[in-house]
Amino acid sequence: MIMTVKEKVCRNCRLFVQGSVCPICKQSQFSRSWKGLVVINDPNNSEIAKVMGLTVPGKYAMWVK
Ligand SMILES: [Zn+2]
């Protein structure tokens, strides 16, 4: 679990976003209160992606406030 770097996470998708708009939902609802980190490379073959409801490859937070 990485807690030192406080990157921002989309509140809708839980995706880590570098720019000002989330590339998945096109919104700017970000949070820096998140815990856990999961990288999804192949959503179709990932149990975690299925459980979390993720369909787009990327880096996600497990929990977002
Ligand atoms: Zn989003």
PDB file of N, CA and C and ligand atoms in Angstrom:
ATOM      1  N   MET A   1       0.852  -1.195   0.000  1.00  0.00           N
ATOM      2  CA  MET A   1       0.000   0.000   0.000  1.00  0.00           C
ATOM      3  C   MET A   1       0.889   1.247   0.000  1.00  0.00           C
ATOM      4  N   ILE A   2       0.624   2.142  -0.917  1.00  0.00           N
ATOM      5  CA  ILE A   2       1.415   3.374  -1.019  1.00  0.00           C
ATOM      6  C   ILE A   2       0.620   4.529  -0.411  1.00  0.00           C
ATOM      7  N   MET A   3       1.153   5.148   0.615  1.00  0.00           N
ATOM      8  CA  MET A   3       0.432   6.233   1.275  1.00  0.00           C
ATOM      9  C   MET A   3       1.196   7.552   1.221  1.00  0.00           C
ATOM     10  N   THR A   4       2.402   7.526   0.668  1.00  0.00           N
ATOM     11  CA  THR A   4       3.233   8.730   0.718  1.00  0.00           C
ATOM     12  C   THR A   4       2.873   9.726  -0.374  1.00  0.00           C
ATOM     13  N   VAL A   5       2.687   9.234  -1.587  1.00  0.00           N
ATOM     14  CA  VAL A   5       2.382  10.120  -2.704  1.00  0.00           C
ATOM     15  C   VAL A   5       0.875  10.338  -2.781  1.00  0.00           C
ATOM     16  N   LYS A   6       0.453  11.587  -2.618  1.00  0.00           N
ATOM     17  CA  LYS A   6      -0.975  11.865  -2.654  1.00  0.00           C
ATOM     18  C   LYS A   6      -1.403  12.353  -4.030  1.00  0.00           C
ATOM     19  N   GLU A   7      -1.516  11.401  -4.928  1.00  0.00           N
ATOM     20  CA  GLU A   7      -2.032  11.733  -6.244  1.00  0.00           C
ATOM     21  C   GLU A   7      -3.542  11.882  -6.153  1.00  0.00           C
ATOM     22  N   LYS A   8      -4.131  12.494  -7.173  1.00  0.00           N
ATOM     23  CA  LYS A   8      -5.582  12.643  -7.131  1.00  0.00           C
ATOM     24  C   LYS A   8      -6.264  11.513  -7.900  1.00  0.00           C
ATOM     25  N   VAL A   9      -7.451  11.192  -7.396  1.00  0.00           N
ATOM     26  CA  VAL A   9      -8.201  10.053  -7.909  1.00  0.00           C
ATOM     27  C   VAL A   9      -9.598  10.517  -8.293  1.00  0.00           C
ATOM     28  N   CYS A  10     -10.097  10.010  -9.409  1.00  0.00           N
ATOM     29  CA  CYS A  10     -11.467  10.334  -9.820  1.00  0.00           C
ATOM     30  C   CYS A  10     -12.455   9.719  -8.846  1.00  0.00           C
ATOM     31  N   ARG A  11     -13.387  10.537  -8.359  1.00  0.00           N
ATOM     32  CA  ARG A  11     -14.363  10.036  -7.394  1.00  0.00           C
ATOM     33  C   ARG A  11     -15.326   9.040  -8.030  1.00  0.00           C
ATOM     34  N   ASN A  12     -15.563   9.172  -9.317  1.00  0.00           N
ATOM     35  CA  ASN A  12     -16.502   8.289 -10.005  1.00  0.00           C
ATOM     36  C   ASN A  12     -15.874   6.945 -10.342  1.00  0.00           C
ATOM     37  N   CYS A  13     -14.661   7.005 -10.912  1.00  0.00           N
ATOM     38  CA  CYS A  13     -14.043   5.785 -11.451  1.00  0.00           C
ATOM     39  C   CYS A  13     -12.965   5.215 -10.546  1.00  0.00           C
ATOM     40  N   ARG A  14     -12.476   6.005  -9.601  1.00  0.00           N
ATOM     41  CA  ARG A  14     -11.339   5.637  -8.746  1.00  0.00           C
ATOM     42  C   ARG A  14     -10.045   5.515  -9.554  1.00  0.00           C
ATOM     43  N   LEU A  15     -10.005   6.119 -10.727  1.00  0.00           N
ATOM     44  CA  LEU A  15      -8.817   6.105 -11.566  1.00  0.00           C
ATOM     45  C   LEU A  15      -7.871   7.225 -11.149  1.00  0.00           C
ATOM     46  N   PHE A  16      -6.556   6.945 -11.159  1.00  0.00           N
ATOM     47  CA  PHE A  16      -5.569   7.981 -10.903  1.00  0.00           C
ATOM     48  C   PHE A  16      -5.449   8.849 -12.151  1.00  0.00           C
ATOM     49  N   VAL A  17      -5.599  10.160 -11.966  1.00  0.00           N
ATOM     50  CA  VAL A  17      -5.633  11.083 -13.100  1.00  0.00           C
ATOM     51  C   VAL A  17      -4.511  12.111 -12.973  1.00  0.00           C
ATOM     52  N   GLN A  18      -3.767  12.301 -14.052  1.00  0.00           N
ATOM     53  CA  GLN A  18      -2.677  13.275 -14.063  1.00  0.00           C
ATOM     54  C   GLN A  18      -3.174  14.658 -14.462  1.00  0.00           C
ATOM     55  N   GLY A  19      -4.071  14.710 -15.419  1.00  0.00           N
ATOM     56  CA  GLY A  19      -4.547  15.998 -15.938  1.00  0.00           C
ATOM     57  C   GLY A  19      -5.687  16.568 -15.122  1.00  0.00           C
ATOM     58  N   SER A  20      -6.477  17.439 -15.742  1.00  0.00           N
ATOM     59  CA  SER A  20      -7.551  18.129 -15.029  1.00  0.00           C
ATOM     60  C   SER A  20      -8.914  17.477 -15.269  1.00  0.00           C
ATOM     61  N   VAL A  21      -8.964  16.531 -16.211  1.00  0.00           N
ATOM     62  CA  VAL A  21     -10.218  15.848 -16.515  1.00  0.00           C
ATOM     63  C   VAL A  21      -9.991  14.345 -16.542  1.00  0.00           C
ATOM     64  N   CYS A  22     -10.908  13.597 -15.954  1.00  0.00           N
ATOM     65  CA  CYS A  22     -10.791  12.147 -15.972  1.00  0.00           C
ATOM     66  C   CYS A  22     -11.006  11.630 -17.395  1.00  0.00           C
ATOM     67  N   PRO A  23     -10.081  10.807 -17.913  1.00  0.00           N
ATOM     68  CA  PRO A  23     -10.219  10.314 -19.289  1.00  0.00           C
ATOM     69  C   PRO A  23     -11.364   9.322 -19.478  1.00  0.00           C
ATOM     70  N   ILE A  24     -11.877   8.775 -18.390  1.00  0.00           N
ATOM     71  CA  ILE A  24     -12.967   7.797 -18.513  1.00  0.00           C
ATOM     72  C   ILE A  24     -14.322   8.481 -18.473  1.00  0.00           C
ATOM     73  N   CYS A  25     -14.587   9.261 -17.433  1.00  0.00           N
ATOM     74  CA  CYS A  25     -15.925   9.841 -17.268  1.00  0.00           C
ATOM     75  C   CYS A  25     -15.985  11.314 -17.662  1.00  0.00           C
ATOM     76  N   LYS A  26     -14.825  11.886 -18.038  1.00  0.00           N
ATOM     77  CA  LYS A  26     -14.754  13.277 -18.517  1.00  0.00           C
ATOM     78  C   LYS A  26     -15.196  14.291 -17.480  1.00  0.00           C
ATOM     79  N   GLN A  27     -15.077  13.937 -16.195  1.00  0.00           N
ATOM     80  CA  GLN A  27     -15.453  14.862 -15.144  1.00  0.00           C
ATOM     81  C   GLN A  27     -14.224  15.273 -14.345  1.00  0.00           C
ATOM     82  N   SER A  28     -14.399  16.220 -13.463  1.00  0.00           N
ATOM     83  CA  SER A  28     -13.289  16.733 -12.667  1.00  0.00           C
ATOM     84  C   SER A  28     -13.588  16.626 -11.189  1.00  0.00           C
ATOM     85  N   GLN A  29     -14.183  15.499 -10.797  1.00  0.00           N
ATOM     86  CA  GLN A  29     -14.493  15.267  -9.397  1.00  0.00           C
ATOM     87  C   GLN A  29     -13.368  14.428  -8.794  1.00  0.00           C
ATOM     88  N   PHE A  30     -12.360  15.110  -8.235  1.00  0.00           N
ATOM     89  CA  PHE A  30     -11.201  14.385  -7.740  1.00  0.00           C
ATOM     90  C   PHE A  30     -11.140  14.379  -6.226  1.00  0.00           C
ATOM     91  N   SER A  31     -10.443  13.374  -5.706  1.00  0.00           N
ATOM     92  CA  SER A  31     -10.220  13.284  -4.273  1.00  0.00           C
ATOM     93  C   SER A  31      -8.773  12.897  -4.030  1.00  0.00           C
ATOM     94  N   ARG A  32      -8.199  13.423  -2.976  1.00  0.00           N
ATOM     95  CA  ARG A  32      -6.862  12.986  -2.568  1.00  0.00           C
ATOM     96  C   ARG A  32      -6.930  12.123  -1.318  1.00  0.00           C
ATOM     97  N   SER A  33      -8.156  11.813  -0.895  1.00  0.00           N
ATOM     98  CA  SER A  33      -8.347  10.912   0.247  1.00  0.00           C
ATOM     99  C   SER A  33      -8.661   9.522  -0.281  1.00  0.00           C
ATOM    100  N   TRP A  34      -7.609   8.748  -0.477  1.00  0.00           N
ATOM    101  CA  TRP A  34      -7.798   7.394  -1.011  1.00  0.00           C
ATOM    102  C   TRP A  34      -6.872   6.429  -0.294  1.00  0.00           C
ATOM    103  N   LYS A  35      -7.216   5.149  -0.396  1.00  0.00           N
ATOM    104  CA  LYS A  35      -6.387   4.117   0.217  1.00  0.00           C
ATOM    105  C   LYS A  35      -6.265   2.947  -0.745  1.00  0.00           C
ATOM    106  N   GLY A  36      -5.112   2.323  -0.718  1.00  0.00           N
ATOM    107  CA  GLY A  36      -4.881   1.148  -1.555  1.00  0.00           C
ATOM    108  C   GLY A  36      -4.643   1.531  -2.996  1.00  0.00           C
ATOM    109  N   LEU A  37      -4.048   0.629  -3.717  1.00  0.00           N
ATOM    110  CA  LEU A  37      -3.718   0.906  -5.105  1.00  0.00           C
ATOM    111  C   LEU A  37      -3.720  -0.408  -5.872  1.00  0.00           C
ATOM    112  N   VAL A  38      -4.405  -0.417  -6.996  1.00  0.00           N
ATOM    113  CA  VAL A  38      -4.447  -1.624  -7.816  1.00  0.00           C
ATOM    114  C   VAL A  38      -4.248  -1.234  -9.274  1.00  0.00           C
ATOM    115  N   VAL A  39      -3.397  -2.001  -9.971  1.00  0.00           N
ATOM    116  CA  VAL A  39      -3.162  -1.748 -11.389  1.00  0.00           C
ATOM    117  C   VAL A  39      -3.873  -2.833 -12.199  1.00  0.00           C
ATOM    118  N   ILE A  40      -4.752  -2.399 -13.078  1.00  0.00           N
ATOM    119  CA  ILE A  40      -5.503  -3.326 -13.921  1.00  0.00           C
ATOM    120  C   ILE A  40      -4.931  -3.268 -15.337  1.00  0.00           C
ATOM    121  N   ASN A  41      -4.338  -4.365 -15.773  1.00  0.00           N
ATOM    122  CA  ASN A  41      -3.794  -4.428 -17.129  1.00  0.00           C
ATOM    123  C   ASN A  41      -4.788  -5.032 -18.110  1.00  0.00           C
ATOM    124  N   ASP A  42      -5.502  -6.051 -17.648  1.00  0.00           N
ATOM    125  CA  ASP A  42      -6.449  -6.750 -18.509  1.00  0.00           C
ATOM    126  C   ASP A  42      -7.750  -6.973 -17.747  1.00  0.00           C
ATOM    127  N   PRO A  43      -8.683  -6.016 -17.843  1.00  0.00           N
ATOM    128  CA  PRO A  43      -9.928  -6.079 -17.056  1.00  0.00           C
ATOM    129  C   PRO A  43     -10.728  -7.353 -17.304  1.00  0.00           C
ATOM    130  N   ASN A  44     -10.643  -7.889 -18.500  1.00  0.00           N
ATOM    131  CA  ASN A  44     -11.434  -9.078 -18.833  1.00  0.00           C
ATOM    132  C   ASN A  44     -10.927 -10.340 -18.141  1.00  0.00           C
ATOM    133  N   ASN A  45      -9.663 -10.316 -17.743  1.00  0.00           N
ATOM    134  CA  ASN A  45      -9.079 -11.498 -17.100  1.00  0.00           C
ATOM    135  C   ASN A  45      -8.602 -11.190 -15.688  1.00  0.00           C
ATOM    136  N   SER A  46      -9.222 -10.194 -15.056  1.00  0.00           N
ATOM    137  CA  SER A  46      -8.828  -9.816 -13.706  1.00  0.00           C
ATOM    138  C   SER A  46     -10.008  -9.969 -12.757  1.00  0.00           C
ATOM    139  N   GLU A  47      -9.821 -10.791 -11.719  1.00  0.00           N
ATOM    140  CA  GLU A  47     -10.885 -10.961 -10.734  1.00  0.00           C
ATOM    141  C   GLU A  47     -11.135  -9.667  -9.971  1.00  0.00           C
ATOM    142  N   ILE A  48     -10.045  -8.934  -9.710  1.00  0.00           N
ATOM    143  CA  ILE A  48     -10.192  -7.667  -8.987  1.00  0.00           C
ATOM    144  C   ILE A  48     -11.009  -6.685  -9.810  1.00  0.00           C
ATOM    145  N   ALA A  49     -10.735  -6.628 -11.108  1.00  0.00           N
ATOM    146  CA  ALA A  49     -11.478  -5.719 -11.982  1.00  0.00           C
ATOM    147  C   ALA A  49     -12.961  -6.068 -11.978  1.00  0.00           C
ATOM    148  N   LYS A  50     -13.271  -7.357 -11.988  1.00  0.00           N
ATOM    149  CA  LYS A  50     -14.672  -7.779 -11.980  1.00  0.00           C
ATOM    150  C   LYS A  50     -15.355  -7.376 -10.689  1.00  0.00           C
ATOM    151  N   VAL A  51     -14.658  -7.602  -9.565  1.00  0.00           N
ATOM    152  CA  VAL A  51     -15.226  -7.262  -8.264  1.00  0.00           C
ATOM    153  C   VAL A  51     -15.453  -5.760  -8.147  1.00  0.00           C
ATOM    154  N   MET A  52     -14.479  -4.977  -8.651  1.00  0.00           N
ATOM    155  CA  MET A  52     -14.561  -3.521  -8.542  1.00  0.00           C
ATOM    156  C   MET A  52     -15.398  -2.910  -9.661  1.00  0.00           C
ATOM    157  N   GLY A  53     -15.762  -3.705 -10.660  1.00  0.00           N
ATOM    158  CA  GLY A  53     -16.571  -3.193 -11.755  1.00  0.00           C
ATOM    159  C   GLY A  53     -15.778  -2.342 -12.727  1.00  0.00           C
ATOM    160  N   LEU A  54     -14.498  -2.654 -12.908  1.00  0.00           N
ATOM    161  CA  LEU A  54     -13.632  -1.867 -13.783  1.00  0.00           C
ATOM    162  C   LEU A  54     -13.562  -2.494 -15.166  1.00  0.00           C
ATOM    163  N   THR A  55     -13.659  -1.660 -16.192  1.00  0.00           N
ATOM    164  CA  THR A  55     -13.625  -2.167 -17.564  1.00  0.00           C
ATOM    165  C   THR A  55     -12.505  -1.542 -18.384  1.00  0.00           C
ATOM    166  N   VAL A  56     -11.826  -0.539 -17.817  1.00  0.00           N
ATOM    167  CA  VAL A  56     -10.760   0.148 -18.538  1.00  0.00           C
ATOM    168  C   VAL A  56      -9.429  -0.104 -17.822  1.00  0.00           C
ATOM    169  N   PRO A  57      -8.380  -0.509 -18.552  1.00  0.00           N
ATOM    170  CA  PRO A  57      -7.071  -0.708 -17.925  1.00  0.00           C
ATOM    171  C   PRO A  57      -6.549   0.587 -17.314  1.00  0.00           C
ATOM    172  N   GLY A  58      -5.862   0.483 -16.184  1.00  0.00           N
ATOM    173  CA  GLY A  58      -5.318   1.677 -15.562  1.00  0.00           C
ATOM    174  C   GLY A  58      -4.960   1.426 -14.118  1.00  0.00           C
ATOM    175  N   LYS A  59      -4.568   2.496 -13.437  1.00  0.00           N
ATOM    176  CA  LYS A  59      -4.204   2.426 -12.027  1.00  0.00           C
ATOM    177  C   LYS A  59      -5.353   2.989 -11.212  1.00  0.00           C
ATOM    178  N   TYR A  60      -5.840   2.219 -10.262  1.00  0.00           N
ATOM    179  CA  TYR A  60      -7.014   2.602  -9.498  1.00  0.00           C
ATOM    180  C   TYR A  60      -6.739   2.569  -7.996  1.00  0.00           C
ATOM    181  N   ALA A  61      -7.508   3.367  -7.278  1.00  0.00           N
ATOM    182  CA  ALA A  61      -7.493   3.294  -5.829  1.00  0.00           C
ATOM    183  C   ALA A  61      -8.548   2.287  -5.382  1.00  0.00           C
ATOM    184  N   MET A  62      -8.234   1.557  -4.308  1.00  0.00           N
ATOM    185  CA  MET A  62      -9.183   0.578  -3.793  1.00  0.00           C
ATOM    186  C   MET A  62     -10.363   1.280  -3.102  1.00  0.00           C
ATOM    187  N   TRP A  63     -10.063   2.421  -2.494  1.00  0.00           N
ATOM    188  CA  TRP A  63     -11.066   3.119  -1.706  1.00  0.00           C
ATOM    189  C   TRP A  63     -10.871   4.623  -1.891  1.00  0.00           C
ATOM    190  N   VAL A  64     -11.945   5.338  -2.149  1.00  0.00           N
ATOM    191  CA  VAL A  64     -11.879   6.794  -2.299  1.00  0.00           C
ATOM    192  C   VAL A  64     -12.944   7.427  -1.441  1.00  0.00           C
ATOM    193  N   LYS A  65     -12.558   8.439  -0.691  1.00  0.00           N
ATOM    194  CA  LYS A  65     -13.505   9.129   0.162  1.00  0.00           C
ATOM    195  C   LYS A  65     -14.382  10.069  -0.675  1.00  0.00           C
TER     196      LYS A  65
HETATM  197 ZN    ZN B   1     -13.740   9.268 -13.789  1.00  0.00          ZN
END
